[in-house]
Short mmCIF file of C-alpha atoms and ligand atoms in Angstrom, two decimals:
data_model
loop_
_atom_site.label_atom_id
_atom_site.label_comp_id
_atom_site.label_asym_id
_atom_site.label_seq_id
_atom_site.Cartn_x
_atom_site.Cartn_y
_atom_site.Cartn_z
CA MET A 1 0.35 -0.17 0.09
CA ALA A 2 1.74 3.20 -1.13
CA LYS A 3 1.11 6.30 1.34
CA LYS A 4 1.28 9.96 0.32
CA ILE A 5 3.70 11.27 0.40
CA VAL A 6 4.55 15.26 0.94
CA ARG A 7 4.95 16.17 -1.96
CA ASP A 8 2.05 14.29 -4.02
CA VAL A 9 -0.42 17.54 -2.30
CA ASN A 10 -0.31 20.95 -3.22
CA VAL A 11 0.13 22.34 -0.86
CA GLU A 12 0.74 26.36 -1.69
CA GLY A 13 -1.12 29.29 -0.35
CA LYS A 14 -2.25 26.68 2.84
CA THR A 15 -1.68 26.14 6.34
CA VAL A 16 0.06 22.85 6.92
CA LEU A 17 0.41 21.29 9.80
CA VAL A 18 4.42 19.52 10.10
CA ARG A 19 4.52 17.26 12.73
CA VAL A 20 8.23 16.95 13.24
CA ASP A 21 10.44 14.74 15.71
CA PHE A 22 13.02 17.47 17.41
CA ASN A 23 12.85 15.50 20.82
CA VAL A 24 17.13 16.80 20.58
CA PRO A 25 19.28 16.20 24.20
CA MET A 26 19.45 19.61 25.58
CA LYS A 27 22.40 20.41 28.60
CA ASP A 28 21.53 23.91 30.36
CA GLY A 29 19.67 25.20 27.60
CA VAL A 30 21.71 24.31 25.15
CA ILE A 31 21.20 21.44 21.65
CA THR A 32 24.50 18.87 22.24
CA ASP A 33 23.26 17.11 18.48
CA ASP A 34 20.99 18.53 16.69
CA ASN A 35 20.51 15.64 13.65
CA ARG A 36 17.15 15.53 15.01
CA ILE A 37 16.65 18.98 13.27
CA VAL A 38 19.06 18.25 10.12
CA GLN A 39 16.86 15.21 9.49
CA ALA A 40 13.56 17.11 9.48
CA LEU A 41 14.77 19.64 7.03
CA PRO A 42 14.10 18.09 3.04
CA THR A 43 10.48 18.59 4.43
CA ILE A 44 10.12 21.95 6.31
CA LYS A 45 12.10 23.34 2.83
CA ASP A 46 10.45 21.68 0.10
CA VAL A 47 6.86 22.76 1.77
CA VAL A 48 8.15 26.59 2.51
CA GLU A 49 9.08 26.49 -0.87
CA ARG A 50 5.82 25.62 -2.44
CA LYS A 51 4.65 28.98 -0.85
CA ALA A 52 2.78 27.24 1.95
CA LYS A 53 2.39 28.35 5.57
CA VAL A 54 4.11 26.22 7.49
CA VAL A 55 3.32 25.46 11.84
CA LEU A 56 5.55 23.06 13.08
CA PHE A 57 5.56 21.70 16.46
CA SER A 58 6.96 18.65 18.42
CA HIS A 59 7.22 16.88 21.40
CA LEU A 60 10.53 17.70 24.17
CA GLY A 61 11.45 14.84 26.38
CA ARG A 62 8.73 13.66 29.53
CA VAL A 63 7.10 16.18 30.64
CA LYS A 64 4.08 15.24 34.11
CA THR A 65 4.21 18.55 35.97
CA GLU A 66 4.23 22.25 36.03
CA GLU A 67 8.40 21.88 37.24
CA ASP A 68 8.78 19.13 34.24
CA LYS A 69 8.54 22.24 32.00
CA ALA A 70 11.25 23.75 32.86
CA GLY A 71 14.31 23.17 30.39
CA LYS A 72 11.50 21.15 27.96
CA SER A 73 11.21 24.67 25.75
CA LEU A 74 11.44 24.09 22.32
CA ARG A 75 12.41 27.95 21.53
CA PRO A 76 16.43 26.60 21.76
CA VAL A 77 14.85 24.86 19.18
CA SER A 78 13.35 27.07 16.87
CA GLU A 79 16.65 29.47 17.07
CA LYS A 80 18.98 26.83 16.19
CA LEU A 81 16.16 25.62 13.36
CA ALA A 82 15.77 29.32 11.74
CA GLU A 83 19.91 28.92 11.45
CA TYR A 84 19.53 25.81 9.62
CA LEU A 85 17.20 27.61 7.00
CA GLY A 86 18.38 30.59 7.26
CA GLN A 87 15.14 32.56 7.32
CA GLU A 88 12.57 33.52 10.65
CA VAL A 89 10.79 31.08 12.20
CA THR A 90 8.70 32.68 14.90
CA PHE A 91 8.24 30.77 18.05
CA VAL A 92 4.26 30.49 20.05
CA PRO A 93 5.70 30.07 23.45
CA PHE A 94 1.51 27.81 23.69
CA THR A 95 0.21 24.91 22.39
CA ARG A 96 -2.97 26.17 22.49
CA GLY A 97 -4.96 29.52 22.40
CA GLN A 98 -5.68 33.26 21.07
CA GLU A 99 -2.28 34.20 20.38
CA LEU A 100 -1.05 30.94 18.97
CA GLU A 101 -4.35 31.54 16.63
CA THR A 102 -3.37 35.19 15.71
CA ALA A 103 0.13 34.16 14.91
CA ILE A 104 -0.65 31.46 12.49
CA LYS A 105 -3.50 33.69 10.71
CA ALA A 106 -0.56 36.37 10.07
CA LEU A 107 1.48 33.76 7.86
CA ASN A 108 1.89 34.54 4.66
CA GLU A 109 3.24 32.37 1.98
CA GLY A 110 6.44 30.66 2.37
CA GLU A 111 6.47 31.39 6.47
CA VAL A 112 7.51 29.23 9.75
CA LEU A 113 6.39 29.36 12.88
CA MET A 114 6.53 26.81 15.57
CA PHE A 115 4.54 26.26 18.81
CA GLU A 116 5.66 25.18 22.00
CA ASN A 117 6.37 21.62 23.40
CA THR A 118 3.01 19.47 22.91
CA ARG A 119 3.67 17.29 26.25
CA PHE A 120 3.26 20.39 28.16
CA GLU A 121 -0.06 19.45 27.22
CA ASP A 122 0.32 15.95 29.62
CA VAL A 123 0.17 18.52 32.44
CA ASP A 124 -3.44 18.42 32.17
CA GLY A 125 -4.19 15.07 32.33
CA LYS A 126 -1.99 13.76 29.08
CA LYS A 127 -3.82 15.13 26.51
CA GLU A 128 -1.09 14.86 24.68
CA SER A 129 -0.03 10.74 25.64
CA LYS A 130 -3.97 9.93 25.71
CA ASN A 131 -4.57 11.85 22.34
CA ASP A 132 -7.38 13.43 24.26
CA PRO A 133 -10.07 14.26 21.25
CA GLU A 134 -10.51 17.82 22.16
CA LEU A 135 -7.39 18.60 21.78
CA GLY A 136 -6.42 16.63 18.23
CA LYS A 137 -9.47 18.32 16.98
CA TYR A 138 -8.68 21.89 18.14
CA TRP A 139 -4.60 21.03 16.81
CA ALA A 140 -6.71 19.89 13.41
CA SER A 141 -8.21 23.51 12.89
CA LEU A 142 -5.80 24.96 12.86
CA GLY A 143 -4.77 24.12 9.39
CA ASP A 144 -5.96 22.97 6.49
CA VAL A 145 -3.19 19.43 5.45
CA PHE A 146 -1.10 17.49 8.29
CA VAL A 147 2.21 16.61 7.01
CA ASN A 148 3.48 13.58 9.84
CA ASP A 149 7.34 13.54 9.35
CA ALA A 150 7.73 12.55 13.30
CA PHE A 151 8.67 8.77 13.24
CA GLY A 152 10.13 8.29 16.87
CA THR A 153 6.64 8.51 17.71
CA ALA A 154 5.22 7.24 14.79
CA HIS A 155 4.91 3.89 17.07
CA ARG A 156 1.94 6.25 19.65
CA SER A 157 -1.16 7.25 19.17
CA HIS A 158 -0.88 10.42 20.23
CA ALA A 159 -2.94 14.40 19.93
CA SER A 160 -0.58 15.79 18.12
CA ASN A 161 -0.04 12.42 14.86
CA VAL A 162 -3.42 10.22 14.47
CA GLY A 163 -5.18 13.02 17.24
CA ILE A 164 -5.08 15.65 14.43
CA ALA A 165 -5.48 13.16 11.67
CA SER A 166 -8.31 11.88 12.16
CA ASN A 167 -9.30 15.92 12.41
CA ILE A 168 -8.65 16.92 9.62
CA GLY A 169 -9.13 16.50 5.49
CA GLU A 170 -5.20 15.68 4.25
CA VAL A 171 -2.78 13.49 5.87
CA ALA A 172 0.44 12.77 4.26
CA ALA A 173 4.20 11.81 5.33
CA GLY A 174 7.50 14.09 5.45
CA TYR A 175 10.27 13.21 3.82
CA LEU A 176 11.71 11.78 7.64
CA LEU A 177 8.68 9.16 7.66
CA GLU A 178 9.18 7.86 3.99
CA LYS A 179 12.42 7.07 4.62
CA GLU A 180 11.83 4.74 7.25
CA ILE A 181 9.52 2.98 5.80
CA LYS A 182 11.11 2.77 3.05
CA PHE A 183 13.85 0.97 4.40
CA ILE A 184 12.87 -0.72 7.46
CA GLY A 185 9.65 -1.67 5.61
CA GLY A 186 11.27 -2.08 2.91
CA ALA A 187 13.94 -4.75 4.97
CA VAL A 188 11.18 -6.23 6.94
CA ASP A 189 8.56 -7.18 4.28
CA GLU A 190 10.06 -7.43 1.10
CA PRO A 191 13.98 -8.26 1.78
CA GLU A 192 16.36 -9.21 -0.31
CA ARG A 193 18.51 -11.94 0.70
CA PRO A 194 19.57 -13.39 2.35
CA PHE A 195 18.45 -10.97 4.60
CA VAL A 196 20.31 -11.53 8.31
CA ALA A 197 19.27 -9.73 11.50
CA ILE A 198 21.68 -8.83 14.16
CA LEU A 199 20.37 -7.81 17.80
CA GLY A 200 21.44 -7.01 20.75
CA GLY A 201 22.47 -4.70 22.99
CA ALA A 202 21.26 -4.28 26.87
CA LYS A 203 16.85 -3.89 26.05
CA VAL A 204 16.82 -7.91 26.27
CA GLY A 205 13.28 -7.89 27.76
CA ASP A 206 12.04 -5.30 25.06
CA LYS A 207 14.09 -6.71 22.15
CA ILE A 208 13.26 -10.28 22.51
CA GLY A 209 10.19 -10.48 20.77
CA VAL A 210 10.80 -9.14 17.97
CA ILE A 211 12.88 -12.05 16.78
CA THR A 212 9.32 -13.96 17.30
CA ASN A 213 8.57 -11.68 13.99
CA LEU A 214 12.30 -11.80 12.58
CA LEU A 215 12.53 -15.50 12.50
CA GLU A 216 9.54 -15.36 9.60
CA LYS A 217 11.40 -13.17 8.03
CA ALA A 218 15.33 -13.50 7.94
CA ASP A 219 17.15 -16.01 7.24
CA LYS A 220 19.96 -15.94 9.34
CA ILE A 221 19.75 -13.25 12.95
CA LEU A 222 22.78 -12.74 15.14
CA ILE A 223 23.05 -12.45 18.18
CA VAL A 224 25.26 -10.65 20.67
CA GLY A 225 25.50 -8.19 23.26
CA GLY A 226 22.86 -8.80 26.25
CA MET A 227 21.10 -10.48 24.56
CA SER A 228 23.19 -13.59 24.28
CA TYR A 229 22.65 -14.90 28.02
CA ASN A 230 19.10 -15.69 27.68
CA PHE A 231 19.78 -17.82 25.76
CA LEU A 232 23.03 -19.17 27.24
CA LYS A 233 21.20 -19.74 30.07
CA THR A 234 18.47 -21.34 29.10
CA GLN A 235 20.14 -24.35 28.10
CA GLY A 236 21.54 -24.60 31.28
CA TYR A 237 25.11 -23.08 31.04
CA GLU A 238 26.78 -20.81 33.42
CA ILE A 239 26.18 -17.25 32.43
CA GLY A 240 28.26 -15.95 35.86
CA THR A 241 26.65 -11.88 36.62
CA SER A 242 25.97 -11.31 32.78
CA ILE A 243 23.05 -9.69 32.63
CA CYS A 244 20.16 -11.30 31.88
CA GLU A 245 16.50 -11.02 32.12
CA ASN A 246 15.34 -14.03 34.51
CA ASP A 247 11.43 -13.31 33.20
CA LYS A 248 12.68 -14.04 30.04
CA LEU A 249 13.95 -17.63 29.79
CA ASP A 250 11.48 -19.71 28.70
CA LEU A 251 10.36 -17.67 25.94
CA ALA A 252 14.46 -18.30 24.86
CA LYS A 253 13.64 -21.47 25.11
CA GLU A 254 10.31 -21.95 22.73
CA LEU A 255 12.94 -19.63 20.57
CA LEU A 256 15.20 -21.74 20.40
CA GLN A 257 12.90 -24.71 19.85
CA GLN A 258 11.72 -22.92 16.78
CA ALA A 259 13.99 -21.04 15.16
CA ASP A 260 15.14 -23.99 13.03
CA GLY A 261 18.37 -23.48 13.18
CA LYS A 262 18.60 -19.48 12.55
CA LEU A 263 19.51 -18.21 15.77
CA GLU A 264 22.93 -17.86 15.63
CA LEU A 265 24.84 -17.60 18.93
CA PRO A 266 27.99 -16.56 19.85
CA LEU A 267 31.37 -18.69 20.62
CA ASP A 268 32.99 -16.86 22.62
CA LEU A 269 33.06 -13.78 24.72
CA LYS A 270 35.18 -11.60 26.68
CA VAL A 271 34.70 -11.98 30.22
CA THR A 272 35.19 -9.62 33.21
CA LYS A 273 35.03 -9.65 37.39
CA GLU A 274 33.89 -5.91 37.16
CA PHE A 275 31.77 -3.47 35.22
CA SER A 276 34.59 -1.06 34.62
CA ASN A 277 37.24 -0.40 31.27
CA ASP A 278 39.77 -1.77 33.07
CA ALA A 279 39.20 -4.06 35.32
CA ASP A 280 41.29 -7.58 33.55
CA ALA A 281 39.73 -9.39 31.34
CA ARG A 282 39.84 -12.67 29.04
CA TYR A 283 38.82 -14.56 26.21
CA ALA A 284 36.00 -17.48 27.77
CA SER A 285 34.16 -20.60 25.47
CA PHE A 286 30.60 -20.26 25.70
CA ASP A 287 31.03 -22.38 28.57
CA ASP A 288 33.05 -21.61 30.41
CA ILE A 289 31.89 -18.57 32.19
CA LYS A 290 32.97 -18.42 36.02
CA ALA A 291 30.64 -17.72 38.15
CA ASP A 292 31.95 -14.78 39.23
CA GLU A 293 32.48 -13.70 35.82
CA MET A 294 30.46 -11.57 32.81
CA GLY A 295 29.88 -11.28 29.48
CA LEU A 296 30.62 -7.60 28.41
CA ASP A 297 31.91 -8.48 24.68
CA ILE A 298 31.91 -10.95 22.21
CA GLY A 299 35.14 -12.35 21.23
CA PRO A 300 36.91 -13.26 17.80
CA LYS A 301 35.78 -16.95 17.41
CA THR A 302 32.36 -15.40 17.03
CA LEU A 303 33.24 -13.05 15.03
CA GLU A 304 34.71 -15.11 12.87
CA LYS A 305 31.65 -17.01 12.24
CA TYR A 306 28.94 -13.44 12.24
CA GLU A 307 31.49 -12.75 8.86
CA ALA A 308 31.32 -15.52 7.56
CA ILE A 309 27.40 -15.45 7.60
CA LEU A 310 27.49 -11.47 6.70
CA LYS A 311 29.42 -11.58 4.11
CA ASP A 312 26.80 -12.60 1.49
CA ALA A 313 24.05 -10.88 3.27
CA LYS A 314 21.51 -8.98 1.28
CA THR A 315 20.04 -7.22 3.47
CA VAL A 316 20.96 -6.90 7.30
CA VAL A 317 19.24 -5.07 10.27
CA TRP A 318 21.47 -4.30 13.45
CA ASN A 319 19.09 -3.35 16.20
CA GLY A 320 21.91 -3.49 19.47
CA PRO A 321 25.72 -3.10 20.16
CA ALA A 322 27.55 -6.39 20.52
CA GLY A 323 28.76 -5.58 23.85
CA VAL A 324 29.77 -2.57 26.19
CA PHE A 325 31.07 -0.05 23.79
CA GLU A 326 31.62 2.89 25.90
CA PHE A 327 34.09 0.64 27.56
CA PRO A 328 37.03 0.42 24.98
CA ASN A 329 38.50 -2.36 25.89
CA PHE A 330 35.05 -4.06 25.63
CA ALA A 331 34.14 -2.04 22.00
CA HIS A 332 36.11 -4.50 19.44
CA GLY A 333 32.55 -6.83 19.33
CA THR A 334 30.88 -3.38 18.17
CA ILE A 335 33.77 -1.91 16.00
CA GLY A 336 34.44 -5.29 14.17
CA ILE A 337 30.57 -5.37 12.96
CA CYS A 338 30.66 -1.91 11.41
CA LYS A 339 33.69 -2.62 9.86
CA THR A 340 31.80 -5.82 8.44
CA LEU A 341 28.52 -4.28 7.78
CA ALA A 342 30.79 -1.38 6.32
CA ASP A 343 31.91 -3.08 3.72
CA LEU A 344 28.77 -5.25 2.06
CA ASP A 345 27.46 -4.80 -0.57
CA ALA A 346 24.07 -4.71 0.99
CA THR A 347 21.75 -2.28 2.42
CA THR A 348 22.64 -2.27 5.94
CA ILE A 349 20.37 -0.74 8.05
CA ILE A 350 20.38 0.45 12.13
CA GLY A 351 17.71 0.05 13.76
CA GLY A 352 18.73 1.65 18.03
CA GLY A 353 19.75 4.38 19.50
CA ASP A 354 22.57 3.05 20.55
CA SER A 355 23.59 1.16 17.70
CA ALA A 356 23.72 4.17 15.79
CA ALA A 357 25.93 6.33 18.11
CA ALA A 358 28.11 3.32 18.84
CA ALA A 359 28.29 3.69 15.15
CA ILE A 360 28.25 7.67 14.74
CA SER A 361 30.51 7.75 17.59
CA LEU A 362 33.48 4.64 16.09
CA GLY A 363 33.33 6.70 12.76
CA TYR A 364 31.25 4.48 10.80
CA ALA A 365 28.00 6.18 9.64
CA SER A 366 27.44 7.17 6.55
CA LYS A 367 28.97 3.96 5.72
CA PHE A 368 25.30 2.56 6.49
CA THR A 369 22.63 3.23 4.19
CA HIS A 370 19.71 4.18 6.32
CA ILE A 371 20.33 4.79 10.33
CA SER A 372 16.62 5.15 12.04
CA THR A 373 15.80 7.49 14.13
CA GLY A 374 13.13 5.86 16.28
CA GLY A 375 14.45 3.24 18.60
CA GLY A 376 11.30 1.86 19.50
CA ALA A 377 9.31 2.88 16.88
CA SER A 378 11.71 0.66 14.59
CA LEU A 379 11.57 -2.11 17.07
CA GLU A 380 8.11 -2.33 16.91
CA TYR A 381 8.29 -2.08 13.28
CA LEU A 382 9.92 -4.86 13.35
CA GLU A 383 8.08 -6.92 15.97
CA GLY A 384 5.86 -6.45 12.80
CA LYS A 385 2.95 -4.47 14.97
CA THR A 386 1.36 -1.16 12.72
CA LEU A 387 2.10 1.41 13.95
CA PRO A 388 -0.33 4.50 14.25
CA GLY A 389 1.32 7.44 13.23
CA VAL A 390 2.40 5.86 9.84
CA ALA A 391 -1.49 4.21 9.84
CA CYS A 392 -3.30 7.87 9.98
CA VAL A 393 -1.61 8.47 6.82
CA ASP A 394 -3.90 8.82 3.65
CA GLU A 395 -3.29 6.43 1.03
CA LEU A 396 -2.36 6.97 -2.51
P1 ADP B 401 19.82 -0.21 21.21
O1 ADP B 401 19.81 1.86 22.10
O2 ADP B 401 21.02 0.30 20.62
O3 ADP B 401 19.09 -0.33 20.89
P2 ADP B 401 20.15 -0.96 23.39
O4 ADP B 401 19.30 0.21 24.43
O5 ADP B 401 19.21 -3.00 24.64
O6 ADP B 401 20.77 -0.74 22.42
O7 ADP B 401 21.64 -1.44 24.17
C1 ADP B 401 21.99 -0.22 24.59
C2 ADP B 401 23.74 -0.83 25.34
O8 ADP B 401 24.12 -1.94 25.87
C3 ADP B 401 24.87 0.02 25.54
O9 ADP B 401 24.84 1.44 26.48
C4 ADP B 401 25.38 -1.26 26.18
O10 ADP B 401 26.82 -1.15 26.99
C5 ADP B 401 25.12 -2.13 26.44
N1 ADP B 401 25.28 -3.41 27.01
C6 ADP B 401 26.31 -4.35 25.62
N2 ADP B 401 26.43 -5.43 25.78
C7 ADP B 401 26.60 -5.90 27.00
C8 ADP B 401 26.76 -6.97 27.87
N3 ADP B 401 26.74 -7.63 27.06
N4 ADP B 401 26.54 -6.26 29.14
C9 ADP B 401 26.33 -5.49 29.83
N5 ADP B 401 25.64 -3.96 28.98
C10 ADP B 401 26.06 -3.94 27.37
MG1 MG B 402 18.59 2.24 24.26
#
């Protein structure tokens, strides 16, 4: 099913509401990583050039109380955006009301306005996050067309995506959302094969369910990182003090039984007695971890085995670092995966926040076909779930 994309919409002279993902990391009011602003530019520039009156909005962090609002204003983001656009961005420090409505009415073609953090509405009964029907309807009343370009919240039904979409005449996806659908949706629905998934990281409980869907879609699933130990433990191996979610041991066992040879586990691990970069470490076979040791990385035999499998892959989705890459002594596995993927003649996709940060900090970002802007959303996509923020976009 093809979705309507912003390019398919005649926006000239119309008030276009664009839900972007400006949930950028900030420290003391300063943006520490503006990647999400940069990623939103193609859609914004396009509607500006085509003479829309542009109204932007986003959430920023979590806001539950009045106190939470401190440091969560989008004003600094509007200033950064103005620099990137080379034009003024009118900032309205409210999420509703007369001043906002008047400012929107005063917009000329090609002008840009941004209003305050949508989650400020959460202070009063979670109106944004619980998709309060009044709020979605109100925001929808402010414009003619809705463009959803926020992939990071596409797995949630909020007033600022689904709420608006169900109350406005025309709904399109922005270019960032289009890209995410193309790469992540494409990998899951019609991958060029062999399709190999690499799963690791620390959020084992959140991720282990993804394997159920990937067992149907992928040709191989390579387990790395903290994900490894649930599978080793459920087979009766000692995992010492390694990360493990004990309530997911039965699920791990079931998955191994269903796996039909598709699930690959590490052969060796880098183990240590303390969670520290500088503690003594050794490589241990998967069946030789001592009770007082924890595995913090995969070992060279594992990398060799995984490289051999990845060599022929045509589509690779990677979610979750292979080890505690923040410690240089336990980053070898993650570096090894980056290097292997960098050299492949394949579509390579990263779908996790920390995995993306790892690839960027290790200098491999440009080697990947696509780095997703939504960790949780990409995970739910890989699980085979329908994303409300995608489903609410008009079909072509
Ligand atoms: P992503 O954000 O890419 O989805 P996660 O949030 O699930 O990944 O996990 C990232 C974290 O996992 C990293 O901070 C990394 O240090 C940690 N990690 C990886 N391997 C291990 C391990 N063996 N033991 C403990 N933590 C690990
Ligand atoms: Mg993470």
